[in-house]
mmCIF file of C-alpha atoms in Angstrom:
data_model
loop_
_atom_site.group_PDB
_atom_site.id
_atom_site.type_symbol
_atom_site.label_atom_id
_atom_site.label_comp_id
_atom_site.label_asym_id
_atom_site.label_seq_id
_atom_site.Cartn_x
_atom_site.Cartn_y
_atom_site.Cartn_z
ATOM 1 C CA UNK A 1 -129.119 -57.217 17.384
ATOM 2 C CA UNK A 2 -128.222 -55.445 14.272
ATOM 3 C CA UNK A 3 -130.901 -52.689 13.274
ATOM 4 C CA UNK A 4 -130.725 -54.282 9.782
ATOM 5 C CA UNK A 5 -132.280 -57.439 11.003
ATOM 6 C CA UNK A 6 -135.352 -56.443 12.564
ATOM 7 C CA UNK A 7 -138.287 -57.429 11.381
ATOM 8 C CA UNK A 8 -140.154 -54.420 9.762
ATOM 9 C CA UNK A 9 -143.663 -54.306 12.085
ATOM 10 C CA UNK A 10 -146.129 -53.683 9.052
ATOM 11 C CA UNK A 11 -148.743 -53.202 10.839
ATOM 12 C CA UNK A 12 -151.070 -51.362 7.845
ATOM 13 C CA UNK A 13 -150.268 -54.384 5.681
ATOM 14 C CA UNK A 14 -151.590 -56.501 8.438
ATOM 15 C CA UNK A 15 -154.779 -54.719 8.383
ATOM 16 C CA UNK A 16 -155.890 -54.268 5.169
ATOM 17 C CA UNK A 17 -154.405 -57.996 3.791
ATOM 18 C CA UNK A 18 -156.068 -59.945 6.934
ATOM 19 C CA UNK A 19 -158.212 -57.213 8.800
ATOM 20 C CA UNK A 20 -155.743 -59.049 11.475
ATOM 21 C CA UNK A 21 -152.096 -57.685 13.227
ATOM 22 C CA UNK A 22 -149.664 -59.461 15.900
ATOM 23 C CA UNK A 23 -149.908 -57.939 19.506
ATOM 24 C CA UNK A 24 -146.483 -56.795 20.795
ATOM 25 C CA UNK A 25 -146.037 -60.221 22.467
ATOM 26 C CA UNK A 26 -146.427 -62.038 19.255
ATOM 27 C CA UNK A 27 -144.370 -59.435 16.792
ATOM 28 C CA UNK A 28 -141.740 -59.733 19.572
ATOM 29 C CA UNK A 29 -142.144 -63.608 19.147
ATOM 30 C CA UNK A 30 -141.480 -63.221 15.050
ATOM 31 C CA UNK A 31 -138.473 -61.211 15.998
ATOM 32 C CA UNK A 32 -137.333 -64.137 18.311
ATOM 33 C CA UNK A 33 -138.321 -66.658 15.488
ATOM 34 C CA UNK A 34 -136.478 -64.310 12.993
ATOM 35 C CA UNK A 35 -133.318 -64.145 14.780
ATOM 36 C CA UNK A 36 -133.321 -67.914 15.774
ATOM 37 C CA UNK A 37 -133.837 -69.517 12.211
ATOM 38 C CA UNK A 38 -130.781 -66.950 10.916
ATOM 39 C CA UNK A 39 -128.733 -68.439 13.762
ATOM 40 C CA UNK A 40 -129.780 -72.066 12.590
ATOM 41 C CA UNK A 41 -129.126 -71.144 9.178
ATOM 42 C CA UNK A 42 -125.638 -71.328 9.641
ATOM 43 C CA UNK A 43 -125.156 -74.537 10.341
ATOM 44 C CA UNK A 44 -128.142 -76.271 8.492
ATOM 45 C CA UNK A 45 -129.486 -75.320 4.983
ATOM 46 C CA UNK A 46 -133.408 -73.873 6.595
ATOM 47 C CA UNK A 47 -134.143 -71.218 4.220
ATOM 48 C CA UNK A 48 -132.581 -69.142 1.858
ATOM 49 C CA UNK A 49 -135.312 -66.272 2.360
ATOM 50 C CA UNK A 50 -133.124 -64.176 5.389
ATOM 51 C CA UNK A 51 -133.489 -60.344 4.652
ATOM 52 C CA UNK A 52 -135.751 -59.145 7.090
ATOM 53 C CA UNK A 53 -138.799 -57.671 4.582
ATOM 54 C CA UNK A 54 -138.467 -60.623 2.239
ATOM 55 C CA UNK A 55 -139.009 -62.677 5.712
ATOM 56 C CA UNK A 56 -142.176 -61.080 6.725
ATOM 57 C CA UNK A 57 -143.451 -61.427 3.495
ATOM 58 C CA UNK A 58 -142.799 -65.045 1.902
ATOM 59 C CA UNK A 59 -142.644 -66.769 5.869
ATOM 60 C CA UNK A 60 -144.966 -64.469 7.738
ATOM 61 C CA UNK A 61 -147.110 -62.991 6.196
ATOM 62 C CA UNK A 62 -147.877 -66.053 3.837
ATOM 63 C CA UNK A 63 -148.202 -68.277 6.070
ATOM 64 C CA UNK A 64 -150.978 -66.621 7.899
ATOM 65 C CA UNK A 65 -152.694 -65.429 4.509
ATOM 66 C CA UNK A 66 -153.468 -69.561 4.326
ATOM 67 C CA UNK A 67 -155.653 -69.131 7.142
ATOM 68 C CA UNK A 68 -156.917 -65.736 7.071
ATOM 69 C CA UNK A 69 -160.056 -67.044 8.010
ATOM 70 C CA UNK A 70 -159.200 -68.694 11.065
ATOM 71 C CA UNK A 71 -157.756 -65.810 12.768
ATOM 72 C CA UNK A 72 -159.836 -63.984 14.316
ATOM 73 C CA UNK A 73 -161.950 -67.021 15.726
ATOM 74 C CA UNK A 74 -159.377 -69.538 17.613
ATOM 75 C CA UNK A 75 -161.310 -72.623 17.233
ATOM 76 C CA UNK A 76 -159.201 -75.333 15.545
ATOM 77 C CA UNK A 77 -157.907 -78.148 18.248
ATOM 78 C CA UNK A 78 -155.663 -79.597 15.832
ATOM 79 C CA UNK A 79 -153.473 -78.694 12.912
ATOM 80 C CA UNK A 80 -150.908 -80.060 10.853
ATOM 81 C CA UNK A 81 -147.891 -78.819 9.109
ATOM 82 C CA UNK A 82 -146.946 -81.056 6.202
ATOM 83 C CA UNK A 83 -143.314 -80.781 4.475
ATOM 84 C CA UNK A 84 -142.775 -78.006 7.248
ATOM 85 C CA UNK A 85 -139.148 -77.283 6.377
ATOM 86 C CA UNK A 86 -137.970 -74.235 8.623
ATOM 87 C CA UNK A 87 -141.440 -74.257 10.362
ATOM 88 C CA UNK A 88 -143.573 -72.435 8.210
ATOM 89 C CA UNK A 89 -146.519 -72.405 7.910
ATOM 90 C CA UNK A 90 -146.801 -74.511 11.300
ATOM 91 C CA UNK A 91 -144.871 -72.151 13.623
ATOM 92 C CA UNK A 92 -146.576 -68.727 12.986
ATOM 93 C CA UNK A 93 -149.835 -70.566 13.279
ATOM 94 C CA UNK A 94 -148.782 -71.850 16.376
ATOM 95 C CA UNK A 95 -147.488 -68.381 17.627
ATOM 96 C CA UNK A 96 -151.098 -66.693 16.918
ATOM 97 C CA UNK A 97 -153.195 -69.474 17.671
ATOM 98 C CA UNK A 98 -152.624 -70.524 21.200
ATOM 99 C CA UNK A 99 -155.355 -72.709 21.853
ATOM 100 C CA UNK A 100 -154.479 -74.530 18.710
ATOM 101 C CA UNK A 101 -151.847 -78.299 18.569
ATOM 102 C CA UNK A 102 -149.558 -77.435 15.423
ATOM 103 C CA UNK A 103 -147.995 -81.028 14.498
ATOM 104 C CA UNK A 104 -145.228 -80.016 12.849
ATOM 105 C CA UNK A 105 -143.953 -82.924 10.136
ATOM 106 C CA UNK A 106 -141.090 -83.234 7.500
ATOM 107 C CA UNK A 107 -138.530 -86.200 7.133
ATOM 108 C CA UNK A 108 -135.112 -84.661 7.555
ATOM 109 C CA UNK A 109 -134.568 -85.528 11.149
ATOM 110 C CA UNK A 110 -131.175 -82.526 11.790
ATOM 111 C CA UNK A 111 -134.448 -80.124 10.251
ATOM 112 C CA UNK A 112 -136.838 -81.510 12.858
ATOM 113 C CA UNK A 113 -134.465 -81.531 15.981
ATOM 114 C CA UNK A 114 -133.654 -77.923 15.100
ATOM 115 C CA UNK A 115 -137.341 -77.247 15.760
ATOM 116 C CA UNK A 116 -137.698 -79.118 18.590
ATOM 117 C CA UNK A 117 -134.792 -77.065 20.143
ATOM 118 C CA UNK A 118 -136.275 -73.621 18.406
ATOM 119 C CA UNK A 119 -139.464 -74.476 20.150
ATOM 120 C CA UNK A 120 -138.137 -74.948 23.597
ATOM 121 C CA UNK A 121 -135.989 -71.942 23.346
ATOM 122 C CA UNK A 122 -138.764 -69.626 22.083
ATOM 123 C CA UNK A 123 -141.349 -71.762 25.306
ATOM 124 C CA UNK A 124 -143.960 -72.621 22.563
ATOM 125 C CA UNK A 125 -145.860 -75.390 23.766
ATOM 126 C CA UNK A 126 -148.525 -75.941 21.748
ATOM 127 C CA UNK A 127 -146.372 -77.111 18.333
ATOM 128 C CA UNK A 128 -144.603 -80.549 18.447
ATOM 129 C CA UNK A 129 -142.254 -81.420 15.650
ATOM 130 C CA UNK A 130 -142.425 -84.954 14.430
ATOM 131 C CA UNK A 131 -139.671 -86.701 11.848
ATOM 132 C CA UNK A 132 -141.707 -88.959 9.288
ATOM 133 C CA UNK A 133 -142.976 -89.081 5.904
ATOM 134 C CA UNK A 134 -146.898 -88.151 4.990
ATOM 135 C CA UNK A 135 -147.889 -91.542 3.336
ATOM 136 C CA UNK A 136 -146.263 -93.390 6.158
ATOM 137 C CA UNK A 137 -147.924 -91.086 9.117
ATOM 138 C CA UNK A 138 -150.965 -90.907 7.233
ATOM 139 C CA UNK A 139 -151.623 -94.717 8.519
ATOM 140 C CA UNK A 140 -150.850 -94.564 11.950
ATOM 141 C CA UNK A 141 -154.142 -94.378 13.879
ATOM 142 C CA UNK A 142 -152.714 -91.842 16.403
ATOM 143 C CA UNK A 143 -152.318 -89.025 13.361
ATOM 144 C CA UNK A 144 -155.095 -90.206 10.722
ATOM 145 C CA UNK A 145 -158.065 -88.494 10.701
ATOM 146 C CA UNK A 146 -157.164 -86.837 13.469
ATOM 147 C CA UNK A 147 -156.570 -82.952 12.433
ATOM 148 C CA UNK A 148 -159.219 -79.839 11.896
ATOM 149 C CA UNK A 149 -156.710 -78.635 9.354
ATOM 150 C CA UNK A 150 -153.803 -80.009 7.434
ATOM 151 C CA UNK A 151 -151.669 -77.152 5.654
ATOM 152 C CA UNK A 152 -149.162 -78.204 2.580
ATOM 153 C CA UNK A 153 -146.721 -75.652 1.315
ATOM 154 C CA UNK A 154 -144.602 -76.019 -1.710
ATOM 155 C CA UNK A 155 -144.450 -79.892 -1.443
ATOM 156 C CA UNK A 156 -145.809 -81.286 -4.895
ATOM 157 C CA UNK A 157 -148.173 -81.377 -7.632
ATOM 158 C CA UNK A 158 -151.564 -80.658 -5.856
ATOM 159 C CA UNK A 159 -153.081 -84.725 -6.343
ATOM 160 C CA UNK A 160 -149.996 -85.553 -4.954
ATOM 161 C CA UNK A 161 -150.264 -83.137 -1.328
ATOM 162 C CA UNK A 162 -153.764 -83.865 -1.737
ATOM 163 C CA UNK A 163 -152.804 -87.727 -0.955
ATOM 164 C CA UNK A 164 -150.873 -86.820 2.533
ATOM 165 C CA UNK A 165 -153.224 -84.332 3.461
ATOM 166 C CA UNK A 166 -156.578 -86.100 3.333
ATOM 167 C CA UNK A 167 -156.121 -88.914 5.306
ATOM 168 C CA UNK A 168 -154.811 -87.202 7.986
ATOM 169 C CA UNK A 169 -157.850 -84.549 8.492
ATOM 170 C CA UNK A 170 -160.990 -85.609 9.944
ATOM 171 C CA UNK A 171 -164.425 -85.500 8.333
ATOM 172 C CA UNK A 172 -165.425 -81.869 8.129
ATOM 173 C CA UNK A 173 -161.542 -81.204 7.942
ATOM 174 C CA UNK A 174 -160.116 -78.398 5.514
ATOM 175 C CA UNK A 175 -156.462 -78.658 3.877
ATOM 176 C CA UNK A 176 -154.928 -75.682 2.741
ATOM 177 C CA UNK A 177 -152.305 -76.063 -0.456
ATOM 178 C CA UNK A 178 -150.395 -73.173 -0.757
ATOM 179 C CA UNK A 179 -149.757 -72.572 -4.579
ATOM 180 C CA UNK A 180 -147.970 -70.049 -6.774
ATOM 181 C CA UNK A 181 -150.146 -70.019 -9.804
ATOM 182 C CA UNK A 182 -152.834 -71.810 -10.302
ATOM 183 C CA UNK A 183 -154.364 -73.081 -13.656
ATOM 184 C CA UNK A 184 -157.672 -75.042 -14.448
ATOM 185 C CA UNK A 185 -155.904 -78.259 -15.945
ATOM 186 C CA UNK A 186 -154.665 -78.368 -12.267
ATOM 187 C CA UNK A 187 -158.106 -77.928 -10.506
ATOM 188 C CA UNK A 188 -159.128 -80.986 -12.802
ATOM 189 C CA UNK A 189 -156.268 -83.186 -11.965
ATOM 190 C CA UNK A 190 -157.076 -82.370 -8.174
ATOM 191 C CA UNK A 191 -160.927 -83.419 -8.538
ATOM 192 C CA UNK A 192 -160.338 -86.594 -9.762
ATOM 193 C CA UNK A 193 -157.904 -87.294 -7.077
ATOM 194 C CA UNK A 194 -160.342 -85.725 -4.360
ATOM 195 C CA UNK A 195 -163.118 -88.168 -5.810
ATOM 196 C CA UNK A 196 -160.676 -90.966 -4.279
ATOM 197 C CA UNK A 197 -159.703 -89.503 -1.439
ATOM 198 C CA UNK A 198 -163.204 -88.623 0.164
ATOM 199 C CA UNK A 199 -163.174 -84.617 -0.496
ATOM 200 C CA UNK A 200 -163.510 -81.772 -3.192
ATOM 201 C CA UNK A 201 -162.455 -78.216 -3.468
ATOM 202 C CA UNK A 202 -163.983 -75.717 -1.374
ATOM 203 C CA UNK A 203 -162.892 -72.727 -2.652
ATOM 204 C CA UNK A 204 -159.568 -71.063 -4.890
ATOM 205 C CA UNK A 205 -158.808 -67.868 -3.231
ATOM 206 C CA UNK A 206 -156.152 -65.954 -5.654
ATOM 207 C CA UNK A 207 -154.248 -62.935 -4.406
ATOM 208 C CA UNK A 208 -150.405 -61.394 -4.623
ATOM 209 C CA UNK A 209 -148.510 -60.666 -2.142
ATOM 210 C CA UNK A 210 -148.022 -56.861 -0.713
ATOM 211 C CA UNK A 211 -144.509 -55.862 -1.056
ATOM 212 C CA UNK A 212 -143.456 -57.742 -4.515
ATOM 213 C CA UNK A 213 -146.828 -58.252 -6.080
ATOM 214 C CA UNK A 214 -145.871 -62.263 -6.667
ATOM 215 C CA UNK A 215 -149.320 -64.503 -7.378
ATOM 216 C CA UNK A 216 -150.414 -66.531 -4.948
ATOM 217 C CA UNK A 217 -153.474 -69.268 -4.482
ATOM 218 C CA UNK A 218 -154.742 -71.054 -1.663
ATOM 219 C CA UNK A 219 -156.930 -73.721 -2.842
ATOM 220 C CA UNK A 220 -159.115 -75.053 0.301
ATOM 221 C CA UNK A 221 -160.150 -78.653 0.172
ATOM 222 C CA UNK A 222 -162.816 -80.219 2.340
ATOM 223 C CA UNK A 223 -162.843 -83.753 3.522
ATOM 224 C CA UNK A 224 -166.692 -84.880 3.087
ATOM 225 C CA UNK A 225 -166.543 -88.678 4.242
ATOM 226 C CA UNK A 226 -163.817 -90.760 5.660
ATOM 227 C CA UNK A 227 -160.067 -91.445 3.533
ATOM 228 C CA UNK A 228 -160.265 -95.364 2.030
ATOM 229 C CA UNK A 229 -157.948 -97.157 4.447
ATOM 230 C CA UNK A 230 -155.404 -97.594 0.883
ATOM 231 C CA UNK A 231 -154.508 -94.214 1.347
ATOM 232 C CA UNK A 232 -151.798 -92.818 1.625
ATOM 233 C CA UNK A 233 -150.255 -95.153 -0.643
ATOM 234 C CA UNK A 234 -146.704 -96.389 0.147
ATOM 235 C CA UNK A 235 -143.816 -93.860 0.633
ATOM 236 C CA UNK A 236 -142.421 -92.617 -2.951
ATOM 237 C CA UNK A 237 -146.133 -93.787 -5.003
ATOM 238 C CA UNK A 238 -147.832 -90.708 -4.504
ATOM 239 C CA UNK A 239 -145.034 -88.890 -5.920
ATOM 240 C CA UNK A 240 -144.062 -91.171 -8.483
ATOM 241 C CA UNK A 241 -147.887 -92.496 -9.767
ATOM 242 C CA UNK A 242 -150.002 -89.165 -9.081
ATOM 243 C CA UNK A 243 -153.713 -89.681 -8.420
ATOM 244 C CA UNK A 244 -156.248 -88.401 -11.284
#
């Protein structure tokens, strides 16, 4: 492989942003990733994020700065990727939390089979990737209220990710939106749709990014009591008639 395209190991950026770093096996495993979604990238629109620091920064490293806090302590069963695109944040949660099910979802089936085949190739077998939309998996008994954690990245307005997340999470679940900025008209907006949906915001966590300084939020949402069986509404209302 070219020297240009390996991943740059950043292992004291690892440390003091997540007090966390890969072992060989799994920086070897980003490389694989790395090298397998450029090779995809060819033939299917995945990302347009391919030079090797910007990489580790906006896919990595972000991905894992959404759950920082579950790093160090593999205890989820189950976890779900919402809107997952190329895989992220799903696959490098898969990669360093073994013990962990990543569902992987998104709606553009050539996307999803890519996966499917990425995952095979790279022998992860604790991430499925599943073709469907949110408000129509969200009522299927074998995916509602079934995950620990639901992450949403660069999907929608929060009320709107707030809809496919909730119903999918258990009570005592946590959904993680990953957000550029962040304002308070927003957090409002998300309460009132939380009040519907059976869960409130735990906690903003604001930060930027270590190589190009760019502002970033996770806002953490808890699921108190159980999703009314209404929601998700039907594909394309969420979207178009926003809760709150």
């Amino acid at each position: 492989m070219h020297d240009s395209l390996m991943l740059p190991e950043m292992t004291d950026q690892w440390q003091n942003t997540l007090g966390w770093e890969p072992s060989a096996a799994q920086q070897q495993q980003f490389q694989q990733l790395y090298a397998l979604i450029l090779e995809g990238n060819t033939r299917l629109n995945l990302t347009r994020i391919t030079q090797p620091e910007e990489f580790w920064e906006k896919h990595l490293w972000d991905s894992l700065r959404g759950i920082k806090g579950w790093l160090q302590a593999d205890t989820l069963a189950k976890a779900i990727d919402i809107g997952t695109g190329a895989g992220f944040p799903g696959i490098p949660m898969a990669l360093v939390l073994p013990q962990t099910q990543v569902t992987l979802l998104d709606s553009i089936r050539k996307r999803m089979a890519f996966l499917t085949s990425l995952l095979r190739e790279m022998g992860v077998k604790n991430a499925t990737a599943v073709v469907g939309r949110a408000e129509a998996v969200g009522q299927l008994p074998q995916y509602r209220e079934k995950y620990d954690v639901a992450m949403i990245r660069a999907v929608a307005a929060a009320p709107v990710c707030a809809e496919y997340a909730l119903p999918l999470l258990k009570v005592g679940g946590k959904a993680v939106l990953y957000r550029g900025h962040w304002t308070a008209e927003e957090a409002e907006g998300l309460e009132l749709a939380l009040q519907q949906l059976g869960g409130a915001i735990e906690s903003v966590d604001a930060f930027t990014t270590p190589l190009t300084q760019g502002v970033r939020h996770c806002v953490y949402l808890s699921k108190d009591k159980p999703t009314p069986a209404e929601f998700p509404r039907a594909v394309g209302v969420p979207a178009s008639q926003p809760l709150g």
